[in-house]
Amino acid sequence: MSARTRQPASVSAAGLAPGVRVTRSRRSAIWSGLGAIAVIAVLAYLPYRVYSGTTSLLVNFFILLILASMWNLLAGYTGLVSVGQQAFFGFGSYFVLIGALHGVDPFVGLPIAVVGCAALGLVVWWLLSRLRSGYFAIATWVVASVCYLIIIRYPSLGGGTGEFMPGLPNINIKYLDAYIYWTTLAVTAITLVCVYLVLRSRLGLELTAVRDDETGARSVGVRVGRAQLLVFVIAAAGCGAAGALEVISAPYLQPGPAFSVQWSAEMIFAVLIGGIGTIEGPIIGTIVFFALQQWLAHYGTWYFIVLGLIAISVAIWAPRGIWGLISDRLKLFPVGYWLWPAGQRLGPPEAAVAGEDAEQVT
Amino acid sequence: MIWVNDIVQGVLLGGLYALFACGLSLMFGVMKVINLAHGDLAVVAAYLAAGLVTVLHMPTALSILVSIPLFAIIGYVLWRTVLQASLNRSVLTTLLVTFGMSIVIENALQQFFSANSRSLSIGALATDHFNVGSQITVGYLDLAILIAAVVVLLGLQLFLSRTRQGRLIRAVADDREAAQLAGADYRHIFGIAAAIAFGTVAVAGTAYGVYTTFDPTTGTTQLLLLFAFEAVVIGGLGSLWGTLVGGILLGVVQDIGAQISTADLLLAGQLFFLLVLVIRPQGITGSRRTA
């Protein structure tokens, strides 16, 4: 763990052979960062150029991207397989609805829902923290079912049939759609930046250690329980944000779809196909998901069956997903450390991309 | 006396849950694999029974003579092809793969059979009942399902304790490497256990189809998997009779919850399960060691 020294650019790592250097943030990261900013700028400009049908589709895309990133953080880095994240997704929607029924602007309700879901995440973690693997998976599902059963007891929230959310600004639908789109884009960007920063932080290092070997991580002093708690709460908050965005973009809220296990299926499929345990995987997986959905749109739910079969095959025969197949060559958002042999000058990015002269430690 | 009747109804309902839980319990006990597609496979079994009744004009009760062996074959093949490969990766992979299977099955059923709900008819038996005293009503169908659960559990118990294959299954479950050294092919043995588990799913699915209506999403919306798992955990892992006790306890708690208000039937069961999970994760009959 000598690489824990926290200096930004490069440090001569204590405990290594003299002259050996450890660096982070390859110059390629700067280019990826600039590229990401460019992509966000282009996406932000879209409402001026395209019909709102396209931006609505992108809103759904971003919501799934947030969910997939959160599930990936949870399962990919802590090994906690949850099939009950729809509990937080649904409650994210319902927190916004409850606020709106009491006169709180839905856009203000969004951050409230995020905080509320983080608190709910704390409670759920307290209940489930002792459980592992299959027990944990099914218990999260049970929690989601309990959330649903509690919500339908309240007729004021529409009971089992659903409720229309009031309070969206009374403006031209074109502007409203654009505002919703920009909000979703902003939340997505914040989520991805958060995931990146978390994984680059000490917590991220601990998580990566836990992902690779939980017992080994424990033995070198990683507080596994604390790391898992933090990630579970972050994932709960993120899924809550996604739920809040969902109800804002489609303001008729029904408890059945909101707490449906279908959401878990979508995020799991996207992450598995894209590549679990990487930041880039969920992005690629979500793109594949939507591409297939659009392509097979005329054949009912066949796209979902195909996605499921691909996800199953990937999980068994290519567990690193699509991104795993390309990432040996390229890393967009590096969170690891590079070990440079003595006397090696820091070369230009392209010289080191192949990772032949520097050993990468992720 | 009305409370006695509630408990009797709960016990009868618990028979259905226990029947569902048999296969899950067996696969969990032997392979340490939780089959998240369990509930949806039961729905497939119900559709298969409906198909056999319509196409071959079989009585519903006899259709299981065809569907059990068919499901056993499916179970064996599925284990040897997909499930063993995912278990070789990790236990987490088996969760992801069986969850994916569950969703794929559900959507495929929807594509082929539409979202309409169906039921299996079994004639007068579905509604006939007899009375014990003045307050207690026992439906023949409910009683038949409970008896089926007991028969399946008893059969499993005898199979595991008395037959050569059963002993092999227990040996592989206890210590895979040692059994392997003694010449047992664990993949084949696991396949047989999966075949048996799938066979019980065929019985459970048919019983469910007779008991109430079903549609392609019943597996997840009616929480079949969750009830089965809850019966296994409440009863205590690795004990087949514990599974029966767990199913019955779940049924009784649900029925008592339903007395508070009908909407609380499910909520009472789920909260009871979470309570057991937090307070006594090894289950009612389990020892500390298995937790």
XYZ file of C-alpha atoms in Angstrom:
653
model
C 0.000 0.000 0.000
C 2.964 2.309 -0.435
C 1.116 3.954 -3.278
C -1.203 5.587 -0.801
C 0.963 8.691 -0.571
C -1.356 11.432 -1.605
C 0.507 13.810 -3.837
C -1.110 14.779 -7.080
C 1.442 14.579 -9.853
C 4.193 12.159 -9.079
C 5.894 10.914 -5.991
C 8.983 8.905 -5.476
C 7.364 6.113 -3.566
C 8.972 5.266 -0.312
C 9.827 1.647 0.045
C 10.422 1.067 -3.633
C 13.770 0.786 -5.306
C 15.500 4.178 -5.671
C 14.569 6.033 -8.815
C 11.280 4.192 -9.239
C 8.422 6.621 -9.576
C 4.701 6.265 -9.104
C 2.344 8.497 -11.056
C -1.372 8.862 -11.484
C -3.426 10.815 -14.028
C -1.720 10.057 -17.276
C -1.864 12.845 -19.758
C -4.531 10.808 -21.566
C -6.805 11.601 -18.614
C -6.606 15.290 -19.472
C -7.668 14.531 -23.037
C -10.519 12.321 -21.823
C -11.559 15.090 -19.459
C -11.575 17.623 -22.276
C -13.431 15.128 -24.458
C -16.032 14.593 -21.730
C -16.534 18.358 -21.401
C -16.937 18.623 -25.179
C -19.506 15.795 -25.193
C -21.443 17.450 -22.367
C -21.343 20.804 -24.210
C -22.700 19.218 -27.376
C -25.398 17.367 -25.395
C -26.337 20.582 -23.586
C -26.776 22.359 -26.930
C -29.065 19.617 -28.316
C -32.447 21.053 -27.211
C -31.839 23.955 -29.606
C -31.366 21.608 -32.516
C -33.518 18.478 -32.129
C -37.144 17.604 -31.442
C -38.201 16.972 -27.878
C -38.821 13.306 -28.750
C -35.059 12.929 -29.022
C -34.330 14.717 -25.771
C -36.997 12.646 -23.993
C -35.276 9.522 -25.213
C -31.969 10.905 -23.962
C -33.558 11.634 -20.578
C -34.424 7.928 -20.315
C -30.908 7.104 -21.452
C -29.375 9.269 -18.726
C -31.667 7.831 -16.055
C -30.540 4.315 -16.940
C -26.929 5.516 -17.082
C -27.186 6.842 -13.536
C -28.768 3.594 -12.327
C -26.171 1.475 -14.100
C -23.278 3.532 -12.694
C -24.675 3.172 -9.200
C -25.252 -0.562 -9.485
C -21.773 -0.938 -10.933
C -20.252 0.953 -8.015
C -22.093 -1.360 -5.640
C -21.657 -4.736 -7.316
C -18.508 -4.072 -9.299
C -16.467 -2.742 -6.406
C -17.935 -4.186 -3.221
C -19.318 -7.462 -4.558
C -22.758 -6.680 -3.132
C -25.271 -7.882 -5.711
C -28.498 -5.989 -5.128
C -31.668 -6.742 -7.066
C -33.608 -4.234 -4.967
C -32.248 -0.853 -6.030
C -35.774 -0.110 -7.273
C -36.586 0.534 -3.600
C -34.534 3.724 -3.757
C -35.587 4.508 -7.313
C -39.253 4.293 -6.309
C -38.770 6.266 -3.125
C -36.842 8.937 -5.084
C -39.973 9.356 -7.210
C -42.293 9.321 -4.218
C -40.241 11.834 -2.210
C -40.610 14.293 -5.108
C -44.325 13.497 -5.373
C -44.882 13.977 -1.626
C -43.056 17.320 -1.809
C -45.031 18.407 -4.862
C -48.333 17.544 -3.150
C -47.252 19.908 -0.366
C -46.276 22.701 -2.722
C -42.542 22.000 -3.118
C -41.268 22.603 -6.642
C -40.261 19.194 -8.132
C -36.861 20.551 -9.156
C -36.286 21.532 -5.510
C -37.677 18.172 -4.472
C -34.925 16.401 -6.406
C -32.064 17.164 -3.960
C -34.439 16.478 -1.068
C -35.209 13.066 -2.588
C -31.481 12.366 -2.913
C -30.912 13.118 0.778
C -34.023 11.144 1.750
C -32.861 8.096 -0.209
C -29.387 8.321 1.326
C -31.039 8.236 4.768
C -33.197 5.302 3.676
C -30.016 3.630 2.430
C -28.507 3.980 5.905
C -31.516 2.257 7.483
C -31.553 -0.541 4.914
C -27.810 -1.091 5.304
C -28.241 -1.362 9.059
C -30.779 -4.124 8.410
C -28.861 -6.014 5.752
C -25.183 -5.387 6.468
C -24.587 -8.870 7.896
C -25.898 -10.618 4.814
C -23.786 -11.727 1.888
C -24.196 -12.946 -1.663
C -27.575 -14.591 -2.323
C -29.024 -13.664 1.067
C -28.168 -10.031 0.415
C -29.606 -10.121 -3.110
C -32.944 -11.575 -2.054
C -33.169 -9.415 1.075
C -32.781 -6.252 -1.041
C -35.592 -7.528 -3.243
C -37.745 -8.113 -0.158
C -36.973 -4.572 1.044
C -38.089 -3.202 -2.331
C -41.300 -5.222 -2.041
C -41.855 -3.863 1.487
C -41.360 -0.289 0.195
C -43.988 -0.953 -2.466
C -46.409 -2.480 0.032
C -45.989 0.504 2.350
C -46.546 3.088 -0.410
C -49.783 1.472 -1.646
C -51.251 1.829 1.848
C -51.478 5.594 1.366
C -54.498 6.608 -0.737
C -53.254 10.222 -0.660
C -50.262 9.065 -2.754
C -52.567 7.356 -5.212
C -52.600 3.981 -3.421
C -52.064 1.126 -5.820
C -53.348 2.932 -8.895
C -51.137 6.000 -9.126
C -51.165 9.734 -8.790
C -50.471 12.690 -11.050
C -47.648 14.895 -9.814
C -48.630 18.548 -9.702
C -46.300 21.520 -9.467
C -44.252 21.389 -12.678
C -43.722 24.982 -13.899
C -46.612 26.126 -16.038
C -44.615 27.047 -19.138
C -44.471 26.079 -22.789
C -43.977 22.299 -22.971
C -40.947 22.817 -25.238
C -39.132 24.826 -22.575
C -40.208 22.437 -19.838
C -38.821 19.485 -21.794
C -35.555 21.385 -22.272
C -35.309 22.194 -18.555
C -35.951 18.554 -17.648
C -33.329 17.492 -20.170
C -30.718 19.902 -18.825
C -31.443 18.876 -15.230
C -31.055 15.230 -16.133
C -27.848 15.921 -18.027
C -26.446 17.878 -15.078
C -27.358 15.161 -12.560
C -25.814 12.509 -14.805
C -22.594 14.511 -15.194
C -22.425 15.084 -11.437
C -23.034 11.369 -10.792
C -20.266 10.270 -13.152
C -17.825 12.843 -11.750
C -18.705 11.651 -8.240
C -18.096 8.027 -9.207
C -14.750 9.024 -10.723
C -13.704 11.035 -7.684
C -14.847 8.300 -5.281
C -12.824 5.709 -7.145
C -9.755 7.978 -7.253
C -10.022 8.709 -3.554
C -8.686 6.567 -0.763
C -12.142 4.988 -0.546
C -11.799 3.974 -4.186
C -8.469 2.350 -3.470
C -10.021 0.466 -0.580
C -12.939 -0.589 -2.771
C -10.649 -1.833 -5.496
C -8.757 -3.819 -2.872
C -12.031 -5.265 -1.545
C -13.166 -6.084 -5.071
C -9.984 -8.006 -5.793
C -9.698 -9.798 -2.451
C -11.892 -8.993 0.517
C -9.888 -11.031 3.018
C -6.615 -9.620 1.775
C -7.951 -6.072 1.957
C -9.138 -6.667 5.510
C -5.736 -7.980 6.514
C -3.934 -4.808 5.387
C -6.278 -2.641 7.403
C -9.081 -1.716 5.003
C -12.254 -1.123 6.974
C -14.419 -3.186 4.641
C -17.698 -2.584 6.474
C -17.257 1.191 6.420
C -16.344 1.202 2.736
C -19.380 -0.925 1.901
C -21.657 1.295 3.989
C -20.459 4.414 2.154
C -20.932 2.846 -1.254
C -24.364 1.477 -0.362
C -25.507 4.935 0.755
C -24.043 6.597 -2.364
C -25.785 4.031 -4.579
C -29.059 4.592 -2.717
C -28.769 8.360 -3.187
C -27.913 7.988 -6.886
C -30.834 5.659 -7.539
C -33.040 8.123 -5.658
C -31.865 10.898 -7.987
C -32.735 8.717 -10.969
C -36.194 8.066 -9.525
C -36.729 11.775 -8.936
C -35.770 12.515 -12.551
C -38.111 9.770 -13.743
C -41.162 11.267 -12.021
C -40.245 14.774 -13.205
C -39.973 13.576 -16.810
C -43.116 11.407 -16.637
C -45.288 12.955 -13.929
C -47.913 10.212 -13.631
C -46.528 8.006 -10.877
C -47.689 4.408 -10.373
C -46.247 2.294 -7.564
C -46.082 -0.930 -9.605
C -43.754 0.354 -12.337
C -41.834 2.589 -9.892
C -40.857 -0.337 -7.667
C -40.612 -2.861 -10.510
C -37.728 -5.337 -10.517
C -37.457 -4.455 -14.214
C -35.262 -1.489 -13.183
C -32.803 -3.847 -11.533
C -32.809 -5.975 -14.664
C -32.061 -2.960 -16.854
C -29.154 -1.734 -14.750
C -27.679 -5.197 -14.327
C -27.894 -5.980 -18.047
C -26.313 -2.640 -18.983
C -23.441 -3.086 -16.535
C -22.750 -6.732 -17.401
C -22.692 -6.059 -21.128
C -20.577 -2.924 -20.840
C -18.124 -4.354 -18.333
C -18.568 -4.649 -14.575
C -16.072 -3.005 -12.259
C -15.079 -0.172 -14.585
C -16.309 3.401 -14.894
C -16.594 3.146 -18.667
C -18.545 -0.148 -18.661
C -21.947 1.232 -17.617
C -21.663 4.004 -20.228
C -21.004 1.528 -23.020
C -23.594 -0.896 -21.697
C -26.273 1.795 -21.596
C -25.439 2.811 -25.176
C -25.747 -0.832 -26.305
C -29.002 -1.119 -24.355
C -30.588 1.873 -26.071
C -29.202 1.017 -29.490
C -30.750 -2.460 -29.267
C -33.986 -1.041 -27.888
C -34.322 1.391 -30.807
C -33.277 -1.205 -33.334
C -35.766 -3.848 -32.171
C -38.447 -1.330 -31.152
C -41.043 -2.905 -33.464
C -40.742 -6.373 -31.972
C -42.218 -5.809 -28.508
C -39.992 -6.918 -25.676
C -37.682 -8.968 -27.868
C -34.921 -6.394 -27.346
C -35.065 -7.161 -23.645
C -34.865 -10.909 -24.204
C -31.867 -10.416 -26.495
C -30.226 -8.108 -23.952
C -30.804 -10.648 -21.197
C -29.299 -13.465 -23.227
C -26.273 -11.304 -24.108
C -25.867 -10.322 -20.463
C -26.004 -13.973 -19.350
C -23.464 -15.007 -21.978
C -21.160 -12.116 -21.103
C -21.363 -12.908 -17.377
C -20.296 -16.498 -18.003
C -17.890 -16.338 -20.911
C -16.568 -12.755 -21.032
C -17.048 -11.383 -17.520
C -15.148 -8.177 -18.224
C -17.716 -7.095 -20.793
C -17.227 -5.007 -23.889
C -15.050 -2.478 -22.129
C -12.858 -5.246 -20.780
C -12.095 -6.284 -24.333
C -10.845 -2.808 -25.266
C -9.532 -1.463 -21.984
C -6.217 -3.266 -22.221
C -5.412 -0.784 -24.950
C -7.011 2.366 -23.622
C -8.133 3.887 -20.350
C -10.402 6.904 -20.467
C -10.715 7.610 -16.765
C -7.624 6.235 -15.075
C -7.956 5.714 -11.350
C -4.958 3.445 -10.871
C -1.258 4.045 -10.343
C 1.554 3.503 -12.779
C 4.865 2.124 -11.655
C 7.853 3.426 -13.573
C 11.092 1.449 -13.522
C 14.202 3.372 -12.434
C 15.636 5.724 -15.013
C 12.475 5.726 -17.090
C 11.515 9.224 -18.166
C 7.823 10.011 -18.222
C 7.053 9.616 -21.871
C 4.357 11.176 -24.020
C 0.947 9.561 -23.584
C 1.001 7.577 -26.797
C 4.278 5.970 -25.858
C 2.818 4.510 -22.729
C -0.729 3.748 -23.769
C 0.071 0.145 -24.489
C 1.336 -0.165 -20.951
C 4.527 -1.863 -22.038
C 7.025 0.406 -20.346
C 4.999 1.197 -17.287
C 3.309 -1.383 -15.161
C -0.172 -0.321 -14.271
C -1.577 -1.068 -10.872
C -5.355 -0.726 -10.755
C -62.576 -20.188 17.139
C -62.215 -17.805 14.197
C -58.504 -17.558 15.039
C -58.152 -21.314 14.917
C -59.595 -21.247 11.428
C -57.083 -18.529 10.415
C -54.239 -20.659 11.622
C -55.590 -23.692 9.781
C -55.874 -21.643 6.578
C -52.331 -20.344 7.158
C -51.009 -23.875 7.553
C -52.712 -24.885 4.304
C -51.263 -21.840 2.502
C -47.889 -22.723 3.983
C -48.115 -26.090 2.234
C -48.022 -24.283 -1.100
C -44.998 -22.216 -0.021
C -43.205 -25.306 1.221
C -43.885 -27.038 -2.086
C -42.330 -24.045 -3.852
C -39.386 -24.036 -1.507
C -38.353 -27.710 -1.975
C -36.403 -27.177 -5.181
C -34.815 -23.958 -4.010
C -33.819 -25.580 -0.736
C -32.276 -28.569 -2.486
C -30.203 -26.488 -4.917
C -29.125 -24.111 -2.181
C -28.261 -26.965 0.143
C -26.304 -29.023 -2.368
C -24.759 -26.504 -4.798
C -24.921 -23.347 -2.630
C -26.671 -21.772 -5.609
C -29.763 -19.617 -5.220
C -31.777 -19.969 -8.374
C -33.339 -16.530 -8.821
C -35.312 -17.871 -11.805
C -37.122 -20.345 -9.524
C -40.437 -18.462 -9.461
C -40.500 -17.926 -13.212
C -39.686 -21.570 -13.882
C -42.742 -22.471 -11.813
C -44.824 -20.202 -14.063
C -43.359 -21.998 -17.087
C -44.491 -25.248 -15.490
C -47.996 -23.846 -15.095
C -48.059 -22.868 -18.795
C -46.718 -26.279 -19.721
C -49.518 -27.936 -17.734
C -52.057 -25.683 -19.452
C -50.587 -26.712 -22.817
C -50.726 -30.417 -21.973
C -54.326 -30.109 -20.840
C -55.373 -28.317 -24.030
C -53.330 -30.255 -26.578
C -53.323 -33.774 -25.150
C -56.652 -33.454 -23.306
C -55.009 -34.785 -20.169
C -56.517 -34.229 -16.763
C -54.505 -31.543 -14.965
C -53.425 -33.853 -12.176
C -51.943 -36.333 -14.657
C -50.096 -33.664 -16.643
C -47.347 -33.653 -14.005
C -46.442 -37.187 -15.123
C -45.207 -35.541 -18.325
C -44.014 -32.226 -16.944
C -41.876 -33.642 -14.108
C -39.565 -35.688 -16.361
C -39.505 -32.867 -18.915
C -38.476 -30.358 -16.258
C -35.935 -32.771 -14.852
C -34.294 -33.010 -18.267
C -34.362 -29.226 -18.652
C -32.804 -28.900 -15.196
C -30.015 -31.342 -15.948
C -29.193 -29.771 -19.318
C -29.366 -26.228 -17.956
C -27.032 -27.179 -15.130
C -24.471 -28.892 -17.325
C -24.437 -26.084 -19.887
C -25.007 -22.729 -18.216
C -25.231 -23.009 -14.452
C -22.124 -25.098 -13.801
C -20.130 -22.688 -15.982
C -21.357 -19.717 -13.989
C -20.676 -21.474 -10.681
C -17.117 -22.065 -11.916
C -16.777 -18.273 -12.207
C -18.192 -17.381 -8.824
C -21.299 -17.587 -6.677
C -22.078 -13.983 -7.628
C -22.115 -14.985 -11.298
C -24.775 -17.616 -10.562
C -26.915 -14.871 -9.026
C -26.514 -12.617 -12.047
C -27.103 -15.450 -14.517
C -30.208 -16.841 -12.809
C -31.579 -13.321 -12.376
C -31.033 -12.752 -16.103
C -32.788 -16.065 -16.816
C -35.728 -14.971 -14.683
C -36.186 -11.761 -16.676
C -35.668 -13.497 -20.023
C -38.227 -16.211 -19.173
C -40.772 -13.631 -18.087
C -40.453 -11.555 -21.259
C -40.417 -14.635 -23.468
C -43.637 -15.904 -21.870
C -45.147 -12.490 -22.520
C -44.142 -12.659 -26.179
C -45.606 -16.125 -26.692
C -48.678 -16.180 -24.461
C -49.710 -12.495 -24.171
C -50.250 -10.817 -20.828
C -53.673 -12.428 -20.240
C -54.014 -14.405 -17.066
C -54.943 -18.066 -17.129
C -55.835 -20.827 -14.771
C -55.790 -24.597 -14.671
C -59.115 -26.253 -14.088
C -59.383 -29.255 -11.843
C -63.158 -29.548 -11.684
C -65.154 -29.569 -8.492
C -62.093 -30.245 -6.360
C -61.114 -26.564 -6.715
C -64.027 -25.375 -4.586
C -65.110 -28.422 -2.582
C -64.413 -28.351 1.133
C -65.347 -30.033 4.348
C -66.007 -28.571 7.778
C -64.416 -29.413 11.069
C -66.691 -28.196 13.808
C -68.700 -25.147 12.884
C -65.924 -22.609 12.203
C -63.127 -24.460 10.462
C -63.310 -24.979 6.712
C -60.770 -27.084 4.893
C -60.633 -26.987 1.094
C -59.821 -30.325 -0.550
C -57.475 -28.580 -2.974
C -55.565 -26.777 -0.201
C -55.261 -30.032 1.696
C -54.103 -31.850 -1.449
C -51.363 -29.240 -1.978
C -50.197 -29.552 1.622
C -50.125 -33.335 1.262
C -48.217 -32.966 -2.011
C -45.641 -30.822 -0.200
C -45.248 -33.420 2.526
C -44.983 -36.242 -0.020
C -42.345 -34.369 -2.063
C -40.335 -33.533 1.051
C -40.621 -37.080 2.344
C -39.564 -38.412 -1.052
C -36.548 -36.105 -1.125
C -35.617 -37.103 2.395
C -35.815 -40.822 1.595
C -33.979 -40.345 -1.679
C -31.136 -38.444 -0.040
C -30.788 -40.819 2.895
C -31.534 -44.220 1.372
C -30.376 -44.332 -2.235
C -26.899 -44.500 -3.742
C -27.484 -41.330 -5.793
C -28.767 -39.568 -2.697
C -25.664 -40.502 -0.725
C -23.493 -39.260 -3.602
C -25.365 -35.951 -3.603
C -24.825 -35.557 0.129
C -21.172 -36.483 -0.203
C -20.577 -33.926 -2.952
C -22.502 -31.294 -0.988
C -20.375 -31.941 2.098
C -16.965 -32.006 0.481
C -16.644 -31.692 -3.240
C -12.922 -32.401 -3.444
C -13.069 -35.480 -1.254
C -15.995 -36.883 -3.205
C -14.136 -36.124 -6.411
C -11.096 -38.036 -5.141
C -13.349 -40.987 -4.358
C -14.424 -41.033 -7.988
C -17.667 -39.073 -8.023
C -18.113 -36.685 -10.951
C -19.483 -33.704 -9.092
C -20.805 -32.034 -12.239
C -23.000 -35.029 -13.012
C -24.139 -35.285 -9.382
C -24.973 -31.557 -9.326
C -26.838 -32.047 -12.588
C -28.939 -34.780 -10.995
C -29.686 -32.572 -7.998
C -30.722 -29.793 -10.400
C -32.934 -32.260 -12.288
C -34.696 -33.254 -9.065
C -35.067 -29.621 -8.014
C -36.585 -28.750 -11.391
C -38.922 -31.743 -11.099
C -40.304 -30.335 -7.843
C -40.693 -26.953 -9.571
C -42.950 -28.659 -12.134
C -45.176 -29.950 -9.303
C -45.180 -26.574 -7.523
C -45.967 -24.623 -10.700
C -48.864 -26.917 -11.594
C -50.210 -26.684 -8.043
C -50.007 -22.889 -8.216
C -51.837 -22.836 -11.552
C -54.666 -24.879 -10.021
C -54.661 -22.798 -6.859
C -55.028 -19.406 -8.529
C -54.660 -17.570 -11.837
C -51.275 -16.855 -13.355
C -49.788 -14.691 -16.098
C -46.266 -14.290 -17.525
C -45.130 -11.887 -14.794
C -46.555 -13.894 -11.891
C -43.071 -15.124 -10.969
C -41.928 -11.657 -9.895
C -45.170 -9.755 -9.269
C -46.611 -12.482 -7.038
C -43.212 -12.861 -5.359
C -43.094 -16.648 -5.833
C -39.313 -16.717 -5.551
C -39.339 -14.551 -2.455
C -41.896 -16.737 -0.655
C -39.919 -19.850 -1.511
C -36.678 -18.316 -0.281
C -38.374 -16.998 2.839
C -39.694 -20.466 3.646
C -36.171 -21.867 3.265
C -34.551 -19.197 5.445
C -37.244 -19.052 8.118
C -37.144 -22.827 8.448
C -33.378 -22.976 8.516
C -30.972 -23.843 5.753
C -30.140 -27.392 4.905
C -33.130 -28.880 6.653
C -35.922 -30.113 4.411
C -38.390 -30.430 7.284
C -37.324 -26.946 8.381
C -38.494 -25.806 4.959
C -41.953 -27.227 5.666
C -42.003 -25.513 9.061
C -40.803 -22.252 7.437
C -43.470 -22.379 4.742
C -46.188 -23.044 7.288
C -44.981 -20.269 9.619
C -44.920 -17.842 6.664
C -48.454 -18.886 5.705
C -49.745 -18.489 9.248
C -48.132 -15.065 9.713
C -49.571 -13.906 6.375
C -53.025 -15.129 7.321
C -52.867 -13.397 10.688
C -51.711 -10.217 8.895
C -54.669 -10.559 6.559
C -56.981 -10.455 9.578
C -55.690 -6.977 10.431
C -56.490 -5.903 6.880
C -56.410 -7.835 3.629
C -53.723 -5.534 2.239
C -51.403 -6.500 5.085
C -51.184 -10.168 4.120
C -48.012 -9.703 2.098
C -46.532 -6.965 4.274
C -46.843 -9.096 7.417
C -45.020 -11.981 5.737
C -42.211 -9.796 4.378
C -41.652 -8.007 7.694
C -41.653 -11.352 9.524
C -38.966 -12.583 7.129
C -36.803 -9.483 7.639
C -37.222 -9.897 11.398
C -36.034 -13.515 11.218
C -33.143 -12.428 8.994
C -31.996 -9.811 11.492
C -32.633 -11.708 14.736
C -32.077 -15.315 13.757
C -30.481 -15.591 10.303
C -29.862 -19.304 10.804
C -33.632 -19.871 10.840
C -35.997 -21.439 13.341
C -34.596 -24.952 13.207
C -31.035 -24.088 12.193
C -27.997 -24.193 14.406
C -25.596 -21.243 14.764
C -23.115 -22.938 12.479
C -25.193 -22.702 9.314
C -25.843 -18.967 9.518
